[in-house]
Amino acid sequence: MTLQVVADLVNSYRDLMDNRSDQRVKDWPLMSGPLPTLLICVSYAYIAKVVGPRLMRDRKAMQLKGPLVAYNLAQVFFSMWLFYELLMGGWWNRYSFRCQPVDYSNDPVAIRMAHACWWYYFSKYTEFIDTLFFILRKKNEQITNLHVIHHGVMPMSVWFGVKFTPGGHSSFFGLLNTFVHVVMYTYYMLAAMGPQMRPYLWWKKYLTAFQMVQFVLMMVHAFQLLFIECDYPKGFVWWIGMHALMFYFLFSDFYKQAYKNDRKHKKDDDAVAVTDKKTEAVTQNGHLKEVEKKEAVNGTVHSSMNGCVQRSETNVDGVRSLMKAVAPLKESDIEEPSKNVSIGFWERFSLNFPMFCIPDQTVLLQNH
């Protein structure tokens, strides 16, 4: 009984692959069955997360500026060509955005669309090189779960489309995606050229949002067929729509985390900037700047010249506190400064009003 069930499953599988798929593509590379693509995707994920980082662990990161720029430029042109082929294969003037059945004929335009779909499938393998560059440059923090899932799932997902529906309604997915990749790889190419390009990359934060808009459009375009009659397989409507939904939430989570971190870093930078301004207002080259009639802690600074603060009986505690804030001096250093600090910094005294001179920060650090 069990053997019969297995035999029936095998026969059903062969019937699906050989008879129910598009006969035009069955002899094309990697189109005989899903196993080769599945093995490639699993191997990619294992290499990306385990083998690659392990091989580079004790090696120096490679500087690959030239190859990186060339690769991204090639991807820009490849994506542009794919976008053009998908347009000429139907989306420019023959296809309907409302409902578009697959043309399984040998019409030249239909064949052109089928070829464009296969090359789009092939492009998912070329994108593995993104991860290879991360590995060789030891940018392991860039090999996120989102990155691996996105690159690892796409070849398998597109394979089913090419095998059964190379064209028609679902090819809108590839049309949008290739356009997004033109923009995306243009950004990567410019970023790879070096820091001199940073002023022109202000639109970086919009890339993820751009991809999220792409997935929303894919969902709307696919799921509309659930509410209208169209000679297009409902299974692929769900296949495309759910993939777009999954990637939307993955990219949305990434966007929120990145935006949250950016805001945190901005707050930290602002806090540092404020601190630097306050410090700059008080110190210059490690000494107190000239201050006239400004309040100090627990007292008033009456005057200050040449890096020293004049002391009166009403501001001893205030100056002492201010000195501690500027440099981590001990109480003994203030009362008897000659113990730890060169006397050259403490030689200014007034007969009527003793003066404290704040030593240079570098010397303080050397002496403590």
Tab-separated table of N, CA and C in Angstrom, residues 66-222:
chain	number	residue	atom	x	y	z
A	66	GLY	N	37.557	48.382	-7.035
A	66	GLY	CA	37.413	48.288	-8.483
A	66	GLY	C	36.416	47.220	-8.911
A	67	PRO	N	36.609	45.961	-8.459
A	67	PRO	CA	35.641	44.912	-8.816
A	67	PRO	C	34.224	45.218	-8.345
A	68	LEU	N	34.090	45.866	-7.191
A	68	LEU	CA	32.760	46.176	-6.657
A	68	LEU	C	32.043	47.198	-7.537
A	69	VAL	N	32.769	48.223	-7.958
A	69	VAL	CA	32.170	49.226	-8.847
A	69	VAL	C	31.782	48.583	-10.175
A	70	ALA	N	32.681	47.747	-10.723
A	70	ALA	CA	32.409	47.096	-12.007
A	70	ALA	C	31.205	46.158	-11.911
A	71	TYR	N	31.128	45.399	-10.824
A	71	TYR	CA	30.006	44.469	-10.647
A	71	TYR	C	28.674	45.210	-10.569
A	72	ASN	N	28.628	46.259	-9.768
A	72	ASN	CA	27.375	47.010	-9.627
A	72	ASN	C	26.978	47.697	-10.930
A	73	LEU	N	27.966	48.177	-11.665
A	73	LEU	CA	27.670	48.774	-12.968
A	73	LEU	C	27.085	47.723	-13.915
A	74	ALA	N	27.670	46.514	-13.898
A	74	ALA	CA	27.146	45.425	-14.732
A	74	ALA	C	25.711	45.079	-14.344
A	75	GLN	N	25.424	45.087	-13.042
A	75	GLN	CA	24.063	44.790	-12.593
A	75	GLN	C	23.081	45.881	-13.024
A	76	VAL	N	23.537	47.117	-13.053
A	76	VAL	CA	22.671	48.208	-13.521
A	76	VAL	C	22.268	47.960	-14.970
A	77	PHE	N	23.249	47.654	-15.818
A	77	PHE	CA	22.950	47.435	-17.236
A	77	PHE	C	22.144	46.153	-17.454
A	78	PHE	N	22.442	45.108	-16.686
A	78	PHE	CA	21.692	43.857	-16.792
A	78	PHE	C	20.232	44.089	-16.411
A	79	SER	N	20.006	44.812	-15.333
A	79	SER	CA	18.636	45.100	-14.890
A	79	SER	C	17.904	45.988	-15.894
A	80	MET	N	18.618	46.949	-16.471
A	80	MET	CA	18.007	47.804	-17.491
A	80	MET	C	17.586	46.978	-18.705
A	81	TRP	N	18.443	46.054	-19.110
A	81	TRP	CA	18.117	45.201	-20.258
A	81	TRP	C	16.920	44.310	-19.951
A	82	LEU	N	16.871	43.725	-18.763
A	82	LEU	CA	15.732	42.888	-18.375
A	82	LEU	C	14.436	43.700	-18.357
A	83	PHE	N	14.505	44.894	-17.803
A	83	PHE	CA	13.326	45.763	-17.766
A	83	PHE	C	12.831	46.052	-19.184
A	84	TYR	N	13.761	46.328	-20.076
A	84	TYR	CA	13.398	46.611	-21.468
A	84	TYR	C	12.773	45.382	-22.128
A	85	GLU	N	13.353	44.204	-21.907
A	85	GLU	CA	12.829	42.977	-22.518
A	85	GLU	C	11.429	42.644	-22.001
A	86	LEU	N	11.197	42.860	-20.724
A	86	LEU	CA	9.857	42.611	-20.174
A	86	LEU	C	8.839	43.605	-20.734
A	87	LEU	N	9.280	44.824	-20.959
A	87	LEU	CA	8.395	45.800	-21.602
A	87	LEU	C	8.063	45.378	-23.030
A	88	MET	N	9.101	45.035	-23.800
A	88	MET	CA	8.899	44.668	-25.201
A	88	MET	C	8.201	43.314	-25.346
A	89	GLY	N	8.290	42.488	-24.295
A	89	GLY	CA	7.624	41.187	-24.329
A	89	GLY	C	6.128	41.274	-24.072
A	90	GLY	N	5.640	42.466	-23.755
A	90	GLY	CA	4.200	42.584	-23.565
A	90	GLY	C	3.738	43.789	-22.783
A	91	TRP	N	4.491	44.204	-21.768
A	91	TRP	CA	3.993	45.237	-20.864
A	91	TRP	C	3.972	46.628	-21.483
A	92	TRP	N	4.670	46.830	-22.590
A	92	TRP	CA	4.685	48.160	-23.196
A	92	TRP	C	3.355	48.497	-23.863
A	93	ASN	N	2.824	47.550	-24.639
A	93	ASN	CA	1.597	47.894	-25.373
A	93	ASN	C	0.630	46.727	-25.605
A	94	ARG	N	0.968	45.536	-25.100
A	94	ARG	CA	0.103	44.388	-25.370
A	94	ARG	C	-0.608	43.875	-24.123
A	95	TYR	N	0.002	44.030	-22.984
A	95	TYR	CA	-0.537	43.451	-21.755
A	95	TYR	C	-1.539	44.387	-21.087
A	96	SER	N	-2.417	43.767	-20.300
A	96	SER	CA	-3.380	44.515	-19.489
A	96	SER	C	-2.976	44.420	-18.022
A	97	PHE	N	-2.984	45.542	-17.332
A	97	PHE	CA	-2.668	45.535	-15.902
A	97	PHE	C	-3.824	44.966	-15.085
A	98	ARG	N	-4.977	44.851	-15.692
A	98	ARG	CA	-6.156	44.351	-14.992
A	98	ARG	C	-6.203	42.825	-14.976
A	99	CYS	N	-5.991	42.216	-16.119
A	99	CYS	CA	-6.007	40.754	-16.229
A	99	CYS	C	-5.218	40.360	-17.463
A	100	GLN	N	-4.171	39.553	-17.273
A	100	GLN	CA	-3.346	39.164	-18.407
A	100	GLN	C	-3.037	37.668	-18.368
A	101	PRO	N	-3.759	36.865	-19.166
A	101	PRO	CA	-3.450	35.432	-19.261
A	101	PRO	C	-2.075	35.213	-19.888
A	102	VAL	N	-1.531	34.019	-19.707
A	102	VAL	CA	-0.236	33.668	-20.290
A	102	VAL	C	-0.437	33.245	-21.740
A	103	ASP	N	0.411	33.750	-22.607
A	103	ASP	CA	0.393	33.340	-24.014
A	103	ASP	C	1.400	32.200	-24.183
A	104	TYR	N	0.901	30.965	-24.332
A	104	TYR	CA	1.765	29.793	-24.451
A	104	TYR	C	2.111	29.471	-25.905
A	105	SER	N	1.812	30.361	-26.818
A	105	SER	CA	2.064	30.104	-28.233
A	105	SER	C	3.535	30.335	-28.566
A	106	ASN	N	3.873	30.064	-29.816
A	106	ASN	CA	5.226	30.306	-30.306
A	106	ASN	C	5.336	31.644	-31.032
A	107	ASP	N	4.398	32.515	-30.755
A	107	ASP	CA	4.468	33.871	-31.288
A	107	ASP	C	5.785	34.509	-30.841
A	108	PRO	N	6.484	35.217	-31.741
A	108	PRO	CA	7.786	35.799	-31.393
A	108	PRO	C	7.757	36.672	-30.136
A	109	VAL	N	6.693	37.445	-29.963
A	109	VAL	CA	6.611	38.302	-28.775
A	109	VAL	C	6.418	37.453	-27.524
A	110	ALA	N	5.604	36.384	-27.620
A	110	ALA	CA	5.393	35.495	-26.476
A	110	ALA	C	6.682	34.764	-26.106
A	111	ILE	N	7.444	34.345	-27.124
A	111	ILE	CA	8.731	33.688	-26.872
A	111	ILE	C	9.717	34.672	-26.251
A	112	ARG	N	9.669	35.897	-26.724
A	112	ARG	CA	10.548	36.929	-26.152
A	112	ARG	C	10.255	37.122	-24.669
A	113	MET	N	8.975	37.123	-24.304
A	113	MET	CA	8.603	37.253	-22.897
A	113	MET	C	9.088	36.055	-22.091
A	114	ALA	N	8.946	34.851	-22.642
A	114	ALA	CA	9.404	33.650	-21.937
A	114	ALA	C	10.912	33.700	-21.701
A	115	HIS	N	11.657	34.138	-22.716
A	115	HIS	CA	13.109	34.277	-22.556
A	115	HIS	C	13.444	35.329	-21.498
A	116	ALA	N	12.712	36.435	-21.506
A	116	ALA	CA	12.948	37.484	-20.508
A	116	ALA	C	12.715	36.948	-19.098
A	117	CYS	N	11.678	36.116	-18.948
A	117	CYS	CA	11.394	35.528	-17.629
A	117	CYS	C	12.525	34.601	-17.190
A	118	TRP	N	13.062	33.802	-18.140
A	118	TRP	CA	14.163	32.907	-17.767
A	118	TRP	C	15.388	33.721	-17.372
A	119	TRP	N	15.714	34.770	-18.102
A	119	TRP	CA	16.876	35.584	-17.762
A	119	TRP	C	16.674	36.313	-16.433
A	120	TYR	N	15.444	36.651	-16.145
A	120	TYR	CA	15.161	37.236	-14.830
A	120	TYR	C	15.439	36.210	-13.735
A	121	TYR	N	15.037	34.962	-13.969
A	121	TYR	CA	15.349	33.869	-13.039
A	121	TYR	C	16.860	33.733	-12.878
A	122	PHE	N	17.601	33.769	-13.980
A	122	PHE	CA	19.055	33.649	-13.925
A	122	PHE	C	19.676	34.804	-13.144
A	123	SER	N	19.084	35.983	-13.247
A	123	SER	CA	19.633	37.153	-12.548
A	123	SER	C	19.632	36.970	-11.035
A	124	LYS	N	18.740	36.119	-10.531
A	124	LYS	CA	18.693	35.884	-9.085
A	124	LYS	C	19.964	35.179	-8.607
A	125	TYR	N	20.603	34.414	-9.507
A	125	TYR	CA	21.876	33.780	-9.156
A	125	TYR	C	23.022	34.786	-9.197
A	126	THR	N	22.986	35.694	-10.154
A	126	THR	CA	24.060	36.691	-10.217
A	126	THR	C	24.059	37.576	-8.976
A	127	GLU	N	22.896	37.718	-8.347
A	127	GLU	CA	22.811	38.549	-7.142
A	127	GLU	C	23.465	37.887	-5.930
A	128	PHE	N	23.782	36.603	-6.037
A	128	PHE	CA	24.542	35.947	-4.967
A	128	PHE	C	25.904	36.614	-4.791
A	129	ILE	N	26.391	37.254	-5.852
A	129	ILE	CA	27.704	37.908	-5.782
A	129	ILE	C	27.679	39.046	-4.766
A	130	ASP	N	26.508	39.631	-4.519
A	130	ASP	CA	26.387	40.633	-3.444
A	130	ASP	C	26.956	40.069	-2.152
A	131	THR	N	26.506	38.858	-1.830
A	131	THR	CA	26.923	38.212	-0.582
A	131	THR	C	28.395	37.849	-0.623
A	132	LEU	N	28.891	37.425	-1.788
A	132	LEU	CA	30.309	37.079	-1.917
A	132	LEU	C	31.186	38.275	-1.572
A	133	PHE	N	30.818	39.446	-2.029
A	133	PHE	CA	31.589	40.650	-1.701
A	133	PHE	C	31.538	40.939	-0.198
A	134	PHE	N	30.392	40.741	0.420
A	134	PHE	CA	30.298	40.934	1.869
A	134	PHE	C	31.256	39.993	2.594
A	135	ILE	N	31.310	38.735	2.142
A	135	ILE	CA	32.169	37.736	2.785
A	135	ILE	C	33.637	38.112	2.623
A	136	LEU	N	34.053	38.417	1.399
A	136	LEU	CA	35.458	38.717	1.127
A	136	LEU	C	35.916	40.001	1.811
A	137	ARG	N	35.009	40.937	1.997
A	137	ARG	CA	35.348	42.195	2.667
A	137	ARG	C	35.092	42.125	4.174
A	138	LYS	N	34.673	40.944	4.645
A	138	LYS	CA	34.393	40.694	6.064
A	138	LYS	C	33.341	41.659	6.612
A	139	LYS	N	32.332	41.908	5.816
A	139	LYS	CA	31.192	42.725	6.238
A	139	LYS	C	30.082	41.799	6.726
A	140	ASN	N	30.401	40.987	7.726
A	140	ASN	CA	29.450	39.969	8.171
A	140	ASN	C	28.172	40.565	8.743
A	141	GLU	N	28.254	41.792	9.251
A	141	GLU	CA	27.049	42.423	9.787
A	141	GLU	C	26.031	42.717	8.685
A	142	GLN	N	26.506	42.733	7.432
A	142	GLN	CA	25.602	42.959	6.305
A	142	GLN	C	24.887	41.679	5.865
A	143	ILE	N	25.411	40.535	6.284
A	143	ILE	CA	24.796	39.258	5.890
A	143	ILE	C	23.696	38.939	6.900
A	144	THR	N	22.670	39.730	6.898
A	144	THR	CA	21.560	39.588	7.840
A	144	THR	C	20.637	38.460	7.404
A	145	ASN	N	19.736	38.085	8.303
A	145	ASN	CA	18.742	37.071	7.947
A	145	ASN	C	17.877	37.551	6.783
A	146	LEU	N	17.538	38.835	6.795
A	146	LEU	CA	16.755	39.392	5.691
A	146	LEU	C	17.499	39.236	4.375
A	147	HIS	N	18.791	39.561	4.388
A	147	HIS	CA	19.602	39.463	3.171
A	147	HIS	C	19.624	38.029	2.644
A	148	VAL	N	19.875	37.067	3.525
A	148	VAL	CA	19.994	35.663	3.107
A	148	VAL	C	18.644	35.108	2.662
A	149	ILE	N	17.584	35.427	3.399
A	149	ILE	CA	16.251	34.944	3.016
A	149	ILE	C	15.852	35.514	1.659
A	150	HIS	N	16.069	36.806	1.494
A	150	HIS	CA	15.678	37.461	0.242
A	150	HIS	C	16.395	36.836	-0.951
A	151	HIS	N	17.723	36.701	-0.843
A	151	HIS	CA	18.491	36.149	-1.962
A	151	HIS	C	18.301	34.640	-2.103
A	152	GLY	N	18.105	33.949	-0.991
A	152	GLY	CA	17.982	32.494	-1.043
A	152	GLY	C	16.633	31.999	-1.524
A	153	VAL	N	15.579	32.764	-1.284
A	153	VAL	CA	14.223	32.337	-1.649
A	153	VAL	C	13.878	32.699	-3.091
A	154	MET	N	14.381	33.818	-3.572
A	154	MET	CA	13.954	34.332	-4.872
A	154	MET	C	14.179	33.368	-6.043
A	155	PRO	N	15.337	32.695	-6.176
A	155	PRO	CA	15.489	31.781	-7.319
A	155	PRO	C	14.436	30.677	-7.339
A	156	MET	N	14.133	30.126	-6.167
A	156	MET	CA	13.135	29.058	-6.105
A	156	MET	C	11.750	29.592	-6.435
A	157	SER	N	11.468	30.780	-5.952
A	157	SER	CA	10.167	31.391	-6.211
A	157	SER	C	9.972	31.673	-7.695
A	158	VAL	N	10.996	32.252	-8.323
A	158	VAL	CA	10.887	32.608	-9.739
A	158	VAL	C	10.897	31.362	-10.619
A	159	TRP	N	11.578	30.302	-10.173
A	159	TRP	CA	11.632	29.069	-10.970
A	159	TRP	C	10.230	28.562	-11.296
A	160	PHE	N	9.348	28.539	-10.316
A	160	PHE	CA	7.985	28.052	-10.555
A	160	PHE	C	7.262	28.924	-11.576
A	161	GLY	N	7.511	30.224	-11.513
A	161	GLY	CA	6.883	31.113	-12.480
A	161	GLY	C	7.341	30.836	-13.897
A	162	VAL	N	8.656	30.623	-14.075
A	162	VAL	CA	9.188	30.346	-15.412
A	162	VAL	C	8.729	28.975	-15.903
A	163	LYS	N	8.665	28.014	-15.016
A	163	LYS	CA	8.290	26.648	-15.393
A	163	LYS	C	6.833	26.553	-15.840
A	164	PHE	N	5.940	27.281	-15.172
A	164	PHE	CA	4.510	27.113	-15.436
A	164	PHE	C	3.842	28.339	-16.069
A	165	THR	N	4.303	29.524	-15.733
A	165	THR	CA	3.647	30.737	-16.265
A	165	THR	C	4.687	31.772	-16.692
A	166	PRO	N	5.487	31.481	-17.730
A	166	PRO	CA	6.513	32.447	-18.166
A	166	PRO	C	5.907	33.597	-18.970
A	167	GLY	N	5.355	34.540	-18.271
A	167	GLY	CA	4.681	35.667	-18.904
A	167	GLY	C	3.344	35.901	-18.239
A	168	GLY	N	2.534	36.714	-18.844
A	168	GLY	CA	1.215	36.966	-18.300
A	168	GLY	C	1.249	37.818	-17.042
A	169	HIS	N	0.229	37.645	-16.218
A	169	HIS	CA	-0.010	38.528	-15.084
A	169	HIS	C	1.168	38.575	-14.105
A	170	SER	N	1.762	37.428	-13.813
A	170	SER	CA	2.800	37.376	-12.776
A	170	SER	C	4.109	38.016	-13.206
A	171	SER	N	4.318	38.220	-14.510
A	171	SER	CA	5.572	38.834	-14.952
A	171	SER	C	5.663	40.306	-14.556
A	172	PHE	N	4.557	40.868	-14.088
A	172	PHE	CA	4.589	42.236	-13.550
A	172	PHE	C	5.541	42.315	-12.357
A	173	PHE	N	5.637	41.221	-11.613
A	173	PHE	CA	6.571	41.113	-10.488
A	173	PHE	C	7.989	41.420	-10.963
A	174	GLY	N	8.411	40.749	-12.054
A	174	GLY	CA	9.754	40.959	-12.582
A	174	GLY	C	9.952	42.350	-13.147
A	175	LEU	N	8.911	42.886	-13.781
A	175	LEU	CA	8.998	44.231	-14.353
A	175	LEU	C	9.307	45.264	-13.273
A	176	LEU	N	8.553	45.220	-12.186
A	176	LEU	CA	8.783	46.154	-11.083
A	176	LEU	C	10.146	45.926	-10.447
A	177	ASN	N	10.479	44.667	-10.220
A	177	ASN	CA	11.705	44.331	-9.509
A	177	ASN	C	12.952	44.754	-10.279
A	178	THR	N	12.952	44.587	-11.591
A	178	THR	CA	14.119	45.003	-12.376
A	178	THR	C	14.280	46.522	-12.363
A	179	PHE	N	13.173	47.245	-12.371
A	179	PHE	CA	13.255	48.706	-12.292
A	179	PHE	C	13.847	49.138	-10.947
A	180	VAL	N	13.384	48.513	-9.876
A	180	VAL	CA	13.917	48.816	-8.543
A	180	VAL	C	15.406	48.503	-8.488
A	181	HIS	N	15.822	47.419	-9.134
A	181	HIS	CA	17.226	47.027	-9.100
A	181	HIS	C	18.109	47.988	-9.891
A	182	VAL	N	17.575	48.612	-10.914
A	182	VAL	CA	18.340	49.644	-11.619
A	182	VAL	C	18.704	50.763	-10.649
A	183	VAL	N	17.735	51.197	-9.871
A	183	VAL	CA	17.964	52.262	-8.892
A	183	VAL	C	18.888	51.776	-7.776
A	184	MET	N	18.634	50.579	-7.286
A	184	MET	CA	19.374	50.039	-6.152
A	184	MET	C	20.855	49.851	-6.480
A	185	TYR	N	21.152	49.230	-7.623
A	185	TYR	CA	22.552	48.983	-7.975
A	185	TYR	C	23.264	50.266	-8.412
A	186	THR	N	22.509	51.240	-8.867
A	186	THR	CA	23.119	52.552	-9.123
A	186	THR	C	23.629	53.152	-7.815
A	187	TYR	N	22.812	53.048	-6.772
A	187	TYR	CA	23.241	53.542	-5.458
A	187	TYR	C	24.476	52.782	-4.979
A	188	TYR	N	24.442	51.443	-5.072
A	188	TYR	CA	25.578	50.637	-4.617
A	188	TYR	C	26.852	50.998	-5.382
A	189	MET	N	26.724	51.233	-6.672
A	189	MET	CA	27.887	51.587	-7.481
A	189	MET	C	28.488	52.915	-7.020
A	190	LEU	N	27.633	53.905	-6.806
A	190	LEU	CA	28.119	55.212	-6.354
A	190	LEU	C	28.750	55.110	-4.969
A	191	ALA	N	28.123	54.339	-4.083
A	191	ALA	CA	28.659	54.178	-2.730
A	191	ALA	C	30.013	53.486	-2.755
A	192	ALA	N	30.206	52.553	-3.697
A	192	ALA	CA	31.469	51.818	-3.777
A	192	ALA	C	32.614	52.679	-4.285
A	193	MET	N	32.308	53.818	-4.887
A	193	MET	CA	33.355	54.680	-5.436
A	193	MET	C	34.160	55.392	-4.360
A	194	GLY	N	33.626	55.464	-3.146
A	194	GLY	CA	34.382	56.070	-2.066
A	194	GLY	C	33.628	57.164	-1.346
A	195	PRO	N	34.211	57.670	-0.253
A	195	PRO	CA	33.539	58.672	0.583
A	195	PRO	C	33.260	59.989	-0.124
A	196	GLN	N	33.966	60.264	-1.217
A	196	GLN	CA	33.718	61.524	-1.927
A	196	GLN	C	32.328	61.571	-2.553
A	197	MET	N	31.673	60.409	-2.652
A	197	MET	CA	30.334	60.358	-3.246
A	197	MET	C	29.228	60.523	-2.209
A	198	ARG	N	29.567	60.532	-0.931
A	198	ARG	CA	28.543	60.586	0.118
A	198	ARG	C	27.593	61.779	0.008
A	199	PRO	N	28.075	62.962	-0.358
A	199	PRO	CA	27.121	64.082	-0.474
A	199	PRO	C	26.011	63.845	-1.496
A	200	TYR	N	26.258	62.925	-2.429
A	200	TYR	CA	25.262	62.666	-3.477
A	200	TYR	C	24.378	61.462	-3.152
A	201	LEU	N	24.558	60.900	-1.967
A	201	LEU	CA	23.808	59.689	-1.606
A	201	LEU	C	22.819	59.961	-0.481
A	202	TRP	N	22.280	61.167	-0.426
A	202	TRP	CA	21.325	61.541	0.615
A	202	TRP	C	20.051	60.708	0.529
A	203	TRP	N	19.799	60.097	-0.610
A	203	TRP	CA	18.558	59.352	-0.815
A	203	TRP	C	18.661	57.895	-0.364
A	204	LYS	N	19.724	57.546	0.343
A	204	LYS	CA	19.905	56.164	0.803
A	204	LYS	C	18.712	55.663	1.607
A	205	LYS	N	18.208	56.490	2.534
A	205	LYS	CA	17.141	56.048	3.430
A	205	LYS	C	15.839	55.762	2.693
A	206	TYR	N	15.735	56.257	1.453
A	206	TYR	CA	14.508	56.030	0.694
A	206	TYR	C	14.534	54.713	-0.085
A	207	LEU	N	15.700	54.051	-0.153
A	207	LEU	CA	15.799	52.812	-0.921
A	207	LEU	C	14.894	51.722	-0.363
A	208	THR	N	14.949	51.509	0.958
A	208	THR	CA	14.115	50.477	1.569
A	208	THR	C	12.643	50.813	1.413
A	209	ALA	N	12.290	52.086	1.589
A	209	ALA	CA	10.895	52.499	1.400
A	209	ALA	C	10.460	52.266	-0.044
A	210	PHE	N	11.373	52.500	-0.978
A	210	PHE	CA	11.094	52.267	-2.397
A	210	PHE	C	10.784	50.792	-2.643
A	211	GLN	N	11.557	49.908	-2.015
A	211	GLN	CA	11.317	48.474	-2.164
A	211	GLN	C	9.992	48.064	-1.524
A	212	MET	N	9.651	48.679	-0.408
A	212	MET	CA	8.376	48.365	0.238
A	212	MET	C	7.196	48.783	-0.635
A	213	VAL	N	7.311	49.932	-1.296
A	213	VAL	CA	6.257	50.367	-2.224
A	213	VAL	C	6.114	49.351	-3.352
A	214	GLN	N	7.253	48.834	-3.810
A	214	GLN	CA	7.248	47.803	-4.844
A	214	GLN	C	6.402	46.598	-4.426
A	215	PHE	N	6.584	46.129	-3.188
A	215	PHE	CA	5.846	44.952	-2.723
A	215	PHE	C	4.352	45.242	-2.569
A	216	VAL	N	4.015	46.454	-2.168
A	216	VAL	CA	2.597	46.826	-2.071
A	216	VAL	C	1.949	46.782	-3.451
A	217	LEU	N	2.623	47.324	-4.451
A	217	LEU	CA	2.091	47.304	-5.815
A	217	LEU	C	1.942	45.875	-6.327
A	218	MET	N	2.905	45.026	-5.989
A	218	MET	CA	2.816	43.620	-6.392
A	218	MET	C	1.606	42.936	-5.763
A	219	MET	N	1.378	43.205	-4.474
A	219	MET	CA	0.231	42.601	-3.786
A	219	MET	C	-1.084	43.057	-4.402
A	220	VAL	N	-1.213	44.354	-4.619
A	220	VAL	CA	-2.453	44.893	-5.192
A	220	VAL	C	-2.690	44.308	-6.577
A	221	HIS	N	-1.626	44.264	-7.380
A	221	HIS	CA	-1.749	43.751	-8.745
A	221	HIS	C	-2.111	42.269	-8.756
A	222	ALA	N	-1.543	41.496	-7.849
A	222	ALA	CA	-1.827	40.054	-7.820
A	222	ALA	C	-3.199	39.759	-7.227
